Every structure is written in structure tokens, then in C-alpha cells.
XYZ file of C-alpha atoms in Angstrom:
657
model
C 36.347 14.680 28.155
C 39.041 17.277 28.705
C 38.616 19.561 31.707
C 40.589 21.790 34.017
C 39.693 23.832 37.100
C 41.408 26.860 38.632
C 41.167 28.471 42.061
C 38.985 25.726 43.524
C 39.036 27.297 47.026
C 38.621 30.878 45.865
C 36.645 31.845 42.785
C 36.431 28.549 40.855
C 36.753 28.692 37.067
C 36.557 25.718 34.740
C 37.343 24.851 31.130
C 35.650 21.685 29.820
C 35.307 20.070 26.412
C 32.996 17.034 26.156
C 32.390 14.957 23.051
C 30.120 11.911 22.904
C 30.722 8.887 20.688
C 27.631 7.280 19.106
C 25.165 9.534 20.938
C 21.474 8.584 21.021
C 18.650 10.933 21.956
C 15.093 9.580 22.230
C 16.103 6.440 20.307
C 17.525 8.580 17.465
C 21.171 7.975 16.621
C 23.271 11.118 16.105
C 26.600 11.571 14.388
C 27.972 14.207 16.754
C 27.259 15.721 20.192
C 29.573 18.128 21.989
C 29.446 20.470 24.968
C 31.937 23.141 26.010
C 31.996 25.319 29.113
C 34.484 28.000 30.091
C 34.732 30.656 32.795
C 33.835 31.193 36.455
C 30.752 29.533 37.892
C 29.181 32.967 38.266
C 29.357 33.556 34.502
C 29.984 30.240 32.785
C 29.847 30.383 28.966
C 28.368 27.143 27.605
C 27.870 25.849 24.073
C 25.959 22.764 22.957
C 26.066 21.213 19.483
C 24.097 18.226 18.131
C 24.142 16.755 14.630
C 22.501 13.774 12.970
C 20.525 12.653 9.922
C 17.393 14.510 11.039
C 18.764 16.999 13.562
C 21.235 19.880 13.561
C 21.114 22.099 16.643
C 23.359 24.611 18.386
C 22.836 26.688 21.528
C 24.842 29.303 23.429
C 24.065 30.307 26.984
C 25.544 31.935 30.070
C 25.037 29.907 33.217
C 25.322 31.691 36.555
C 25.225 30.028 39.954
C 23.022 31.976 42.387
C 22.385 31.636 46.087
C 19.134 29.675 45.430
C 20.035 27.830 42.254
C 20.979 28.733 38.683
C 20.164 31.412 36.147
C 20.511 30.433 32.471
C 20.717 33.232 29.950
C 19.880 31.639 26.592
C 21.686 33.844 24.094
C 20.974 31.957 20.877
C 19.364 28.725 19.744
C 19.065 27.333 16.233
C 17.725 23.928 15.227
C 16.793 22.101 12.063
C 14.584 19.155 12.950
C 14.119 17.243 9.710
C 12.981 20.074 7.397
C 11.618 22.358 10.158
C 13.775 25.401 11.029
C 13.617 26.836 14.569
C 15.535 29.742 16.111
C 15.286 32.227 18.964
C 14.558 35.839 18.074
C 15.878 37.389 21.296
C 17.743 36.377 24.460
C 15.726 34.476 27.048
C 16.117 33.759 30.749
C 15.432 30.527 32.635
C 15.781 30.529 36.437
C 15.938 27.353 38.529
C 15.286 28.334 42.129
C 14.763 25.225 44.244
C 11.323 23.859 43.263
C 10.450 27.005 41.318
C 11.136 27.456 37.602
C 10.716 30.803 35.856
C 10.745 31.342 32.090
C 11.077 34.823 30.644
C 11.124 36.043 27.040
C 11.359 32.635 25.329
C 10.576 33.671 21.736
C 10.901 31.123 18.956
C 10.568 31.601 15.218
C 9.288 28.312 13.768
C 9.533 28.670 10.009
C 7.730 32.006 9.466
C 5.530 31.687 12.563
C 6.244 32.641 16.175
C 5.737 31.147 19.627
C 6.328 33.068 22.886
C 6.447 31.621 26.404
C 6.542 33.379 29.803
C 5.688 32.342 33.323
C 6.638 30.535 36.478
C 5.763 27.152 37.982
C 6.119 26.032 41.606
C 4.375 23.320 43.654
C 1.912 25.802 45.181
C 1.512 28.309 42.368
C 1.523 28.596 38.597
C 1.415 31.463 36.131
C 2.001 30.628 32.463
C 1.290 32.447 29.211
C 1.806 31.237 25.643
C 1.071 33.068 22.428
C 1.307 31.710 18.874
C 1.017 33.656 15.637
C 0.813 32.022 12.207
C 2.390 28.888 13.606
C 2.775 26.275 10.816
C 0.988 23.028 11.623
C 3.547 21.298 9.401
C 5.968 21.465 12.354
C 4.321 18.184 13.414
C 6.566 16.571 10.800
C 9.458 17.070 13.189
C 7.940 14.312 15.326
C 5.820 12.375 12.794
C 7.546 12.669 9.383
C 4.692 11.122 7.387
C 1.952 13.186 9.016
C 0.234 14.824 5.982
C -0.975 18.133 7.387
C -0.566 21.836 6.672
C -2.177 25.086 7.795
C -1.627 27.875 10.328
C -2.484 28.315 14.003
C -3.061 31.448 16.058
C -3.536 30.893 19.744
C -3.425 32.371 23.209
C -3.207 30.327 26.435
C -3.288 31.726 30.009
C -2.927 29.416 33.016
C -2.899 30.162 36.745
C -3.712 28.482 40.048
C -1.675 25.406 40.983
C -0.432 22.420 38.966
C -2.921 20.245 40.869
C -5.901 22.586 40.252
C -5.131 24.814 37.259
C -7.355 27.614 36.042
C -7.218 29.655 32.878
C -8.482 30.151 29.388
C -7.423 29.383 25.848
C -8.456 30.303 22.321
C -7.064 28.633 19.199
C -7.863 29.471 15.587
C -6.704 27.270 12.706
C -6.828 28.183 9.049
C -6.435 25.750 6.133
C -5.821 22.745 8.374
C -5.317 19.627 6.275
C -3.201 18.393 3.363
C -2.102 20.532 0.434
C -5.364 19.846 -1.445
C -7.700 22.708 -0.546
C -10.805 20.503 -0.797
C -9.486 18.483 2.155
C -8.769 21.492 4.370
C -10.861 23.073 7.113
C -10.870 26.122 9.356
C -11.014 25.526 13.094
C -12.116 27.599 16.072
C -11.686 26.257 19.615
C -12.080 28.159 22.885
C -12.343 27.030 26.463
C -11.972 27.761 30.141
C -10.426 25.848 33.000
C -11.644 26.636 36.487
C -10.195 24.667 39.401
C -9.813 21.606 37.176
C -13.189 21.891 35.391
C -12.750 22.088 31.620
C -15.311 23.551 29.222
C -14.678 23.618 25.472
C -16.675 24.876 22.527
C -15.723 25.150 18.887
C -16.537 24.593 15.281
C -14.998 23.007 12.192
C -15.684 24.538 8.776
C -14.485 22.358 5.861
C -13.512 24.196 2.684
C -15.667 21.690 0.764
C -18.800 22.885 2.599
C -20.818 22.000 5.664
C -19.695 22.481 9.235
C -19.676 20.941 12.677
C -20.149 22.585 16.061
C -19.231 20.887 19.314
C -19.196 21.466 23.062
C -17.669 19.459 25.885
C -17.409 19.719 29.653
C -15.319 17.773 32.164
C -15.711 18.431 35.893
C -12.118 17.277 36.444
C -9.152 15.994 34.429
C -8.969 12.619 36.204
C -9.627 9.265 34.474
C -12.942 8.848 36.349
C -14.313 12.226 35.270
C -17.854 12.196 33.863
C -18.138 14.101 30.627
C -20.876 15.977 28.793
C -20.357 16.520 25.057
C -22.389 17.344 21.951
C -21.633 17.483 18.237
C -23.981 18.620 15.479
C -23.517 19.329 11.786
C -22.215 17.906 8.511
C -18.660 16.790 7.820
C -16.982 15.857 4.555
C -15.023 12.611 5.013
C -12.309 14.058 2.781
C -10.961 15.475 6.056
C -10.363 11.943 7.363
C -8.992 10.814 3.995
C -6.216 13.370 4.401
C -4.767 11.320 7.245
C -4.763 8.183 5.092
C -2.533 9.746 2.409
C 0.389 7.516 1.482
C -1.462 4.336 2.472
C -3.694 2.009 0.481
C -7.066 3.355 1.692
C -9.155 6.235 0.345
C -12.547 7.401 1.617
C -15.082 10.066 0.723
C -18.653 11.034 1.551
C -20.650 13.240 3.905
C -21.581 12.484 7.490
C -24.592 14.166 9.109
C -23.911 14.148 12.860
C -26.279 14.752 15.775
C -24.679 13.083 18.784
C -24.268 13.654 22.494
C -22.163 11.756 25.010
C -22.192 11.560 28.797
C -20.764 9.442 31.550
C -17.252 8.273 32.321
C -14.502 8.811 29.750
C -13.594 5.141 29.779
C -17.199 4.037 29.014
C -19.267 6.944 27.627
C -22.970 6.706 26.867
C -23.678 8.051 23.387
C -27.106 9.060 22.065
C -28.173 10.460 18.715
C -27.767 9.626 15.042
C -25.144 9.605 12.317
C -26.130 9.331 8.680
C -23.537 8.695 5.966
C -24.447 9.609 2.384
C -22.720 9.470 -0.993
C -19.823 7.562 0.534
C -16.945 5.877 -1.250
C -14.049 3.647 -0.266
C -11.040 2.421 -2.248
C -8.205 0.118 -1.302
C -5.425 0.540 -3.849
C -3.666 -2.629 -2.743
C -6.540 -5.003 -3.455
C -8.423 -2.896 -6.008
C -11.525 -2.607 -3.805
C -13.917 0.104 -5.003
C -17.115 0.751 -3.053
C -19.569 3.395 -4.228
C -22.893 4.842 -3.042
C -22.182 3.944 0.575
C -25.161 4.758 2.797
C -25.183 4.128 6.535
C -27.684 4.847 9.296
C -26.166 4.716 12.796
C -28.232 5.148 15.957
C -26.763 5.464 19.424
C -28.636 4.801 22.661
C -26.511 4.720 25.780
C -23.533 2.387 25.568
C -24.977 0.577 22.512
C -24.345 1.976 19.026
C -26.460 0.229 16.395
C -25.721 0.225 12.681
C -29.314 0.014 11.538
C -28.388 -0.233 7.858
C -25.320 -0.194 5.654
C -25.451 -0.426 1.862
C -22.892 -0.013 -0.919
C -22.342 -0.949 -4.549
C -19.302 -2.275 -6.393
C -18.372 -2.133 -10.096
C -20.661 -4.359 -12.150
C -23.701 -3.517 -9.962
C -22.583 -5.634 -7.038
C -24.422 -5.096 -3.744
C -23.237 -4.965 -0.132
C -25.566 -4.887 2.885
C -24.775 -4.879 6.573
C -25.969 -4.234 10.105
C -24.759 -4.724 13.657
C -23.888 -3.018 16.902
C -21.004 -1.761 19.015
C -21.117 -2.093 22.806
C -19.039 0.472 24.735
C -19.642 -0.982 28.202
C -16.479 -3.067 28.134
C -14.026 -1.829 25.537
C -15.461 -1.525 22.022
C -17.206 -4.856 21.569
C -18.200 -5.158 17.898
C -20.766 -7.446 16.257
C -21.365 -6.817 12.528
C -22.954 -8.854 9.736
C -22.130 -8.201 6.085
C -23.757 -9.719 3.015
C -22.513 -9.338 -0.566
C -24.159 -10.366 -3.820
C -22.290 -10.163 -7.117
C -19.720 -7.846 -5.528
C -16.339 -7.166 -7.132
C -14.101 -7.049 -4.060
C -10.721 -7.731 -5.672
C -9.576 -6.033 -8.872
C -5.809 -5.792 -9.378
C -3.382 -6.338 -12.236
C -2.961 -9.960 -11.166
C -6.469 -10.906 -10.050
C -10.136 -9.953 -9.937
C -13.051 -11.645 -8.204
C -16.837 -11.369 -8.015
C -18.298 -12.973 -4.906
C -21.418 -13.741 -2.906
C -20.800 -13.897 0.832
C -22.255 -13.988 4.313
C -19.686 -12.587 6.735
C -19.435 -11.588 10.389
C -17.054 -9.179 12.119
C -16.648 -9.820 15.831
C -14.261 -8.760 18.590
C -12.935 -5.709 20.392
C -12.134 -2.794 18.097
C -9.350 -1.727 20.462
C -7.638 -5.120 20.415
C -8.515 -7.659 17.742
C -11.338 -8.312 15.302
C -12.198 -11.540 13.526
C -13.640 -11.639 10.014
C -15.294 -14.972 9.386
C -17.956 -16.607 7.269
C -18.611 -18.191 3.884
C -17.695 -16.871 0.466
C -18.866 -18.202 -2.886
C -16.793 -17.143 -5.869
C -19.136 -16.323 -8.738
C -16.297 -15.501 -11.099
C -12.573 -14.934 -10.692
C -9.680 -14.173 -13.020
C -6.026 -14.732 -12.204
C -3.870 -12.971 -14.781
C -0.396 -14.153 -15.690
C 1.848 -11.286 -16.904
C 2.632 -11.469 -20.626
C 6.286 -10.572 -20.188
C 8.259 -12.103 -17.346
C 11.753 -10.991 -16.320
C 14.470 -13.594 -15.801
C 14.743 -14.774 -12.205
C 17.433 -12.892 -10.291
C 18.629 -14.189 -6.940
C 18.824 -11.371 -4.394
C 22.091 -11.355 -2.491
C 21.932 -10.377 1.170
C 24.656 -7.864 2.031
C 26.002 -7.112 5.499
C 28.288 -4.092 5.787
C 31.071 -4.742 8.285
C 32.328 -1.843 10.419
C 30.439 0.933 8.609
C 31.482 4.526 9.399
C 29.409 6.388 12.026
C 27.477 8.490 9.524
C 26.374 5.333 7.638
C 25.307 3.636 10.882
C 23.267 6.690 11.846
C 21.627 6.872 8.424
C 20.644 3.193 8.513
C 19.260 3.521 12.036
C 17.276 6.610 11.069
C 15.655 4.792 8.155
C 14.444 1.854 10.218
C 10.706 2.342 10.797
C 9.587 2.255 14.431
C 7.380 -0.689 15.391
C 3.730 0.163 14.928
C 0.936 -1.099 17.127
C -1.980 -1.632 14.752
C -5.321 -3.328 15.169
C -5.266 -7.001 14.194
C -8.003 -8.398 11.950
C -7.931 -12.199 12.097
C -9.415 -14.145 9.170
C -11.528 -17.312 9.292
C -13.106 -17.697 5.853
C -14.362 -20.709 3.882
C -14.297 -20.094 0.129
C -16.341 -22.177 -2.319
C -15.338 -21.751 -5.970
C -17.155 -24.467 -7.926
C -16.375 -22.992 -11.357
C -15.417 -19.900 -13.385
C -12.059 -19.425 -11.721
C -9.967 -18.551 -14.755
C -6.208 -18.299 -15.195
C -5.368 -16.305 -18.307
C -2.317 -14.790 -19.925
C 0.901 -15.829 -21.590
C -1.055 -18.224 -23.794
C -2.941 -19.780 -20.850
C -6.726 -19.930 -20.762
C -7.994 -22.386 -18.152
C -11.032 -22.735 -15.895
C -10.795 -24.307 -12.461
C -12.984 -25.016 -9.460
C -12.515 -26.053 -5.840
C -12.480 -24.856 -2.232
C -10.105 -22.722 -0.158
C -9.587 -21.854 3.497
C -8.340 -18.358 4.377
C -6.727 -17.753 7.766
C -4.019 -15.505 9.138
C -4.680 -11.774 9.333
C -5.799 -9.065 6.933
C -2.199 -7.829 6.695
C -0.806 -11.340 6.173
C -3.537 -13.656 4.880
C -2.794 -17.370 4.665
C -4.662 -19.228 1.904
C -4.770 -23.030 1.801
C -6.495 -25.335 -0.649
C -6.519 -26.190 -4.326
C -8.550 -25.618 -7.470
C -8.928 -28.447 -9.981
C -8.880 -28.053 -13.767
C -12.277 -28.071 -15.487
C -11.014 -27.308 -18.977
C -8.433 -25.117 -20.639
C -5.892 -24.572 -23.361
C -2.404 -23.235 -24.038
C -1.386 -21.234 -27.116
C 2.288 -21.262 -28.081
C 2.958 -18.895 -30.989
C -0.392 -19.707 -32.542
C -0.399 -23.456 -31.820
C -3.387 -24.537 -29.737
C -2.986 -27.225 -27.044
C -5.782 -28.523 -24.815
C -5.058 -29.261 -21.148
C -5.848 -32.717 -19.868
C -5.279 -32.195 -16.138
C -4.107 -29.589 -13.654
C -4.408 -27.888 -10.272
C -3.927 -24.415 -8.842
C -2.627 -24.806 -5.277
C -2.472 -22.217 -2.485
C 0.135 -23.156 0.105
C -0.304 -20.344 2.621
C 2.509 -17.874 3.194
C 2.526 -14.098 3.405
C 2.396 -13.567 -0.377
C -0.686 -14.621 -2.328
C 0.964 -16.406 -5.254
C -0.727 -19.689 -6.233
C 1.262 -22.614 -7.629
C 0.377 -23.805 -11.138
C 0.587 -27.451 -12.240
C -1.071 -27.905 -15.633
C -0.502 -30.506 -18.331
C -1.412 -30.285 -22.030
C -0.860 -32.997 -24.658
C -0.745 -32.600 -28.427
C 0.650 -34.300 -31.507
C 3.166 -32.729 -33.865
C 3.576 -34.933 -36.924
C 5.063 -38.149 -35.515
C 5.647 -36.730 -32.022
C 3.500 -36.768 -28.912
C 4.190 -33.424 -27.215
C 3.525 -32.730 -23.531
C 3.488 -29.116 -22.304
C 3.807 -28.517 -18.545
C 2.971 -25.191 -16.894
C 4.478 -25.111 -13.411
C 5.619 -22.632 -10.781
C 3.962 -19.565 -9.264
C 1.433 -17.340 -11.000
C 3.975 -14.516 -10.910
C 6.755 -16.590 -12.458
C 5.359 -19.633 -14.287
C 7.589 -22.052 -16.174
C 6.468 -23.674 -19.430
C 8.417 -26.773 -20.457
C 7.994 -29.141 -23.375
C 8.772 -32.843 -23.621
C 8.099 -35.394 -26.334
C 7.919 -39.069 -27.199
C 10.353 -39.851 -28.724
C 12.522 -37.491 -26.666
C 13.891 -34.401 -28.438
C 15.364 -30.993 -27.473
C 12.846 -28.233 -26.755
C 13.772 -26.183 -29.827
C 13.245 -29.230 -32.046
C 9.904 -29.948 -30.350
C 8.877 -26.327 -30.905
C 9.884 -26.464 -34.567
C 7.753 -29.586 -35.121
C 4.885 -28.140 -33.074
C 4.837 -24.679 -34.678
C 5.918 -25.320 -38.263
C 5.370 -29.072 -38.715
C 8.974 -29.575 -39.806
C 12.376 -30.106 -38.230
C 14.521 -27.209 -37.016
C 17.062 -27.871 -39.768
C 14.423 -27.233 -42.455
C 13.284 -23.831 -41.125
C 13.739 -20.627 -43.086
C 15.740 -17.752 -41.488
C 12.516 -15.987 -40.580
C 11.055 -19.126 -39.015
C 14.285 -19.593 -37.064
C 13.871 -16.068 -35.700
C 10.343 -16.885 -34.519
C 11.577 -20.162 -33.053
C 14.312 -18.349 -31.107
C 11.838 -15.881 -29.675
C 9.364 -18.617 -28.724
C 12.199 -20.528 -27.013
C 13.202 -17.398 -25.077
C 9.606 -16.791 -24.002
C 9.310 -20.351 -22.701
C 12.536 -19.825 -20.722
C 11.054 -16.732 -19.069
C 13.446 -14.318 -20.779
C 12.087 -10.959 -21.893
C 13.402 -11.041 -25.453
C 11.703 -7.826 -26.500
C 8.481 -7.289 -28.455
C 7.678 -9.799 -31.186
C 6.159 -7.721 -33.982
C 4.756 -10.667 -35.928
C 3.346 -12.188 -32.747
C 1.668 -8.907 -31.754
C 0.082 -8.577 -35.204
C -0.988 -12.238 -35.139
C -2.674 -11.850 -31.755
C -4.384 -8.565 -32.629
C -5.784 -9.998 -35.889
C -6.768 -13.387 -34.471
C -4.551 -15.327 -36.900
C -3.168 -18.759 -36.089
C -0.153 -18.411 -38.375
C 1.809 -15.361 -39.463
C 5.310 -15.785 -40.842
C 7.912 -14.420 -43.227
C 9.499 -16.990 -45.544
C 11.927 -16.946 -48.444
C 11.418 -20.007 -50.649
C 14.395 -21.348 -52.534
C 14.898 -19.477 -55.838
C 12.397 -16.727 -54.939
C 13.241 -13.100 -55.701
C 12.354 -12.002 -52.192
C 10.531 -12.951 -48.999
C 6.839 -13.745 -48.825
C 4.340 -13.119 -46.028
C 2.025 -15.988 -45.084
C -1.037 -15.681 -42.866
C -3.996 -17.868 -42.021
C -6.007 -19.677 -39.392
C -7.665 -22.999 -38.647
C -11.362 -22.852 -39.592
C -11.926 -26.311 -38.130
C -9.803 -28.942 -36.427
C -7.141 -30.010 -38.939
C -8.404 -27.592 -41.651
C -6.177 -24.589 -42.355
C -6.923 -21.720 -44.778
C -4.218 -19.196 -45.580
C -2.853 -16.654 -48.024
C 0.659 -15.655 -49.034
C 2.058 -12.587 -50.757
C 5.499 -12.369 -52.298
C 7.585 -9.393 -53.328
C 5.599 -9.079 -56.564
C 1.848 -8.761 -56.970
C 1.755 -11.799 -59.228
C 3.096 -14.033 -56.443
C 0.004 -13.974 -54.234
C -1.750 -17.263 -53.527
C -4.428 -18.875 -51.365
C -3.865 -22.254 -49.732
C -5.993 -24.905 -48.047
C -4.513 -27.712 -45.932
C -6.515 -30.662 -44.603
C -4.796 -33.020 -42.163
C -5.976 -36.594 -42.722
C -3.502 -38.140 -40.265
C -0.416 -36.727 -38.494
C 1.606 -37.923 -41.517
C -0.841 -37.327 -44.395
C -2.088 -33.912 -45.564
C -4.116 -32.830 -48.589
C -2.869 -29.448 -49.852
C -4.215 -27.129 -52.537
C -3.103 -23.727 -53.806
C -4.670 -21.119 -56.121
C -2.407 -18.363 -57.486
C -3.130 -14.802 -58.651
C -3.093 -15.916 -62.331
C -5.849 -18.483 -61.678
C -3.289 -21.265 -61.880
C -3.646 -23.845 -59.148
C -2.313 -27.104 -57.890
C -3.320 -29.801 -55.457
C -1.665 -32.821 -53.975
C -1.128 -35.155 -51.075
C 1.811 -34.536 -48.752
C 3.224 -37.621 -47.037
C 5.783 -36.875 -44.298
C 7.832 -39.080 -42.013
C 10.908 -37.846 -40.153
C 13.820 -40.144 -39.252
């Protein structure tokens, strides 16, 4: 602060320059705030400037000290609040005269709309007038950035009387209120009167998608104990409510036929009438929930609102039924029962589930609900991604002594704490069979029981599923699992732990394949008796020969299989993709010693230990069909028939040292 004063005992004049370091306004950090004032107190010229990540504002005014107080002549005001531009269109006057405040000619241009304010307020009297023309509803983004709404408002408000007992009238017309999608917009008409504290309102909502709702309301006073009278009648498209869910995981649709009236105290109204929901739909993009053909019949009688029936379908012809009631006498006490049969309630890239269930929702809708009951898993699939990136450890970074503009930007990006309704979970899950884990060569079936607690936002799953049967394919080699579990250890992220073991023989080796780790990032490791490196085990397992005897093309396949086991995304394997799409067990490129060029071999096992294949060389005369029969891990009978009808057969005896 730098300031000076002249002629303190005559006609005082001041010159002041104030700058604030790290200013904060309404919990919003700014990068700059300054105030200057210069001149005599009878005509003080003042300037205010504010700047920050979401605010840039400047104002100029002349402040004059009067016998009763102050007169502020607002000469100019400009402000950019987030992406909303505001400015004055003409000078305005604000007088502070003891307990009386008078506002004259406050005219604001908000984007391409206008808002004008005039009037005076004192303890014993009030006279206020406000007029809005084509005011953009999107200005709400200045306060709630993620509020998805557009449209225009015209309005006129006149108030008189006293602040304790105001009187007046208002009329507001809205056009195209809603998100940018026209089908989710509506026109709005609201008018009302206020006489000595008694409020009467009537209006109508006309959705662009069709239908309409009319409503009336009356309050004898504005106090918390006022007894209301209200009615609503008509049809509403739930796309209007879906507009306010944009950006989240939930989507709703449908039509609601409303014929309701409410009376009694605001804190505990008595509602009578009916609400019928037809052609409804609900989707949760996070969990892949898709409900269709939602029908609901709601009947209100006094403080009790009964859900007489609730039905819905899920993909695969699953059924959902429910009923219950809501008691408004003490909060919003909720008691609902929900039954599902063959319902697909989870369908994401990583998991899907079809369930039967008997559930109950209890609690206070204003505070906390509890979802409890029994769930039987009819069928579930947990999918392991085919390509897994290498694990990368995230490094936490703390910036020391950041500059002010960085500090302000970080503070502005921090989301404010949100008070949301808590849904506690208390579920017992029975999954006796048909819980499958598939992908990346895995194909296993498990069964068991789980306990789900925590909350809907952060579910905690405990329990384990035991292996019933399963197999693992590694580059066309089939291994059967002998034991395994899928364990849920709670935590905020639903990511079960795999522990599966498969055993196979590769010539004179006993090979054990272990699948461990989370479903998102499983690890497949190989071991053998006698002990060998993984690439050597793979060579014996895939090609029935040592790594040193592999052709260049087989070495390429071995390298890619080794990379896949290590969890490294080594790029698309063309031969592997063709093999999988054609259902072949073997597909390889080889170049036999002395051959003029490479040959392509393909085939599959038609029975355990019986392989049938074909090969084609660079010339048409080099095609051949082969049959291999494994008598023991060391003894094979092999036969081959060439394109020229020449054939050969023999016994292959192999021992590796």
C-alpha cells in the first residue's frame, strides 16, 4: 500500500495505490487484485482491477462523500467470468444514505442479453424493479461451470412494500431452456403475485419433444412453517431431466404422466394423485447397465407415496420387478423391494453378468440408503484384455515454490467437495457356476460366493471363486488347468486376483503354467521339471524341439510369444491372428535345409495326440499332407503324402540331453 493525504484539516485529498498478494475471493484464488483512488473526498476517482484463471474484471467509479453517506457514480464495469462477458451500457448511480440504499440506471449487457435494475431499499420501505431481455441462461456457467443448460429468458419483476412483508408481481418467459440438443429443450412460462408475503404462482412447461405440464402453487407466507397448496398436471418427457445428467454416467428417457397435488407444511407435505411412467429407459455407462421398457405406477395419498408397480427389461429378455413406498412424515423414509430374473445388470469391456436377485432399498433418501439382499449369478464373464501394456510406475511430483499463476491454476482446477447421497451396500452373492474368465488364451469356469459391502461409489468385494475347469492356449498349444482361484480382496477398484495353475508335458519335460496377478494385468509364467529358461520351455512346448533347432520363422514366433508372456505389447502377430481366426492349432513359416524357399505349414489336432496338417512350399509341386500320432512323449508315428502321390511313413524317436 502506498498512500498520501493532503490538506487533512481543510479539503482532504488522497492518493492511494493498493495491491494484494495471493488474493482469494469466495474461495477462488486470483493472480492479481489492485485498487487505486485519487482526488478529494467529494470527487474521489477510484479504479478496481481483478484477474485470475476464471475472472478478469475492471471498474471505474467516482465516489463522493455526502452529508448522509456516499454517492457512487459507476462509470464503467467490464467482467469476464469464465467464458461469460458482462459490461455496463451506461453510467449508473448507487447511493448509500444511512440505512437506505438507492440504485439507479444499473444496465448490464450479459453476452447479447440485457438486465436493468432500479429501486431503493430501506428498513421500512422497498421499491425495486428488474427487467431482463433475451438474457442467456448459459450465464449460470459463471457459477456452476459444468451446468449443461442454454436458452433465453425475458422477465419483469416489480417489488414494493417492506423487506419483511414484500408485495409485487413477476412474469418470466423462457425459450429453448435445456442443453444444445433441441429434443431436450422446453419453453417456460411463469407468472406470480406477492401480496403482503403471500405468494401465488402459475405456469406451464412445454417440451420441444411434445407434451406439456401446467402447475400452480400458493404459499400464505415465506416462512419455513408455511402451509402450501400446489398442483401439477400433464405429461413430461424425461429427456428434460437427462439434460442435467450430461457428462456423468447416467442416462434416462421416457414419459411421465403427472396428476399430483400437494398441501401442508413445506417440510412435510401431503401429496395426493398419480404418476405413471411409460416407455422409460435407463443407462449407466460406467457399469454398462441398460434398462428398457420401464413402466411405473406411483400413487400418492397424504404423506405416503406408494410405488404400486415397477417393471423393466434388460438385454437378453431379463426382467425387473419392484414395489414399495416413501414416507414423507419424517424426512424421505424409503422402503423398496426389487426382484430380478435373468437380468443383465453389468456389461462392460471387462465384465458382464446375468443375475437373479431379491433386493431391498431402505433408508432416508435425504441422508443414506442401504441396498441389501441376495444375488445369484446365473452367468458371468470376466474378460482379460488381449494386449496388455508394460507396467509403468507412476512417479508422484511435488512442485516446490511454483509461481503465483501456477498456484492459482492448480487451485482453480481442484474440484470443490460434493455432498452426495450415500448408498451403502450389503449384498450376498452366490455364484455356484458359469463364472467365466476369458481372454489372452484363458478360458476357465469358476464358482463360489462373494460379499459386497462399502458404497455404490466405492464397492468393496470380498470372497473367492474356485476353479471348476478351464484351459490356457499359448500360441496354439492347449493346456488344461488343474487348480485355481479368483479372489476379491476389497478395495476401491474391482480388479480380482487370479491364481491358476495348468500342467502339461512337452516331450521329456513337465511344464507348469501359472496365471497370477490382477484381471487387468495378469502375469503368465512357465516353469519345468527339469528346470529350464522360459524361452526353452516355450520352444519345447510350442514346437516340440529345443530353441537351438528352431528355424528363423519359428524363432520369430517364439520371441513374440515370450514378449506376450512378459506383458509387453510387441505389436500384432499376423500368423497368430490368422491362426485364431481360422481355428488352427499350428500355423508357421519354415525354411527346411536345402529348400529353394520357405514353406507354410498349417494344421490342427483332431484328437488328443493326433495332428493333421498340410504344407506348401514355394513351388506347387512341394505341397504335402502330414499326419502325426503321439504314442508317448518320446515316440511319434509320422506319415506324409506329397503332391506327386509319393509318400513316406516312419517312427520318430526323440530324447533331448
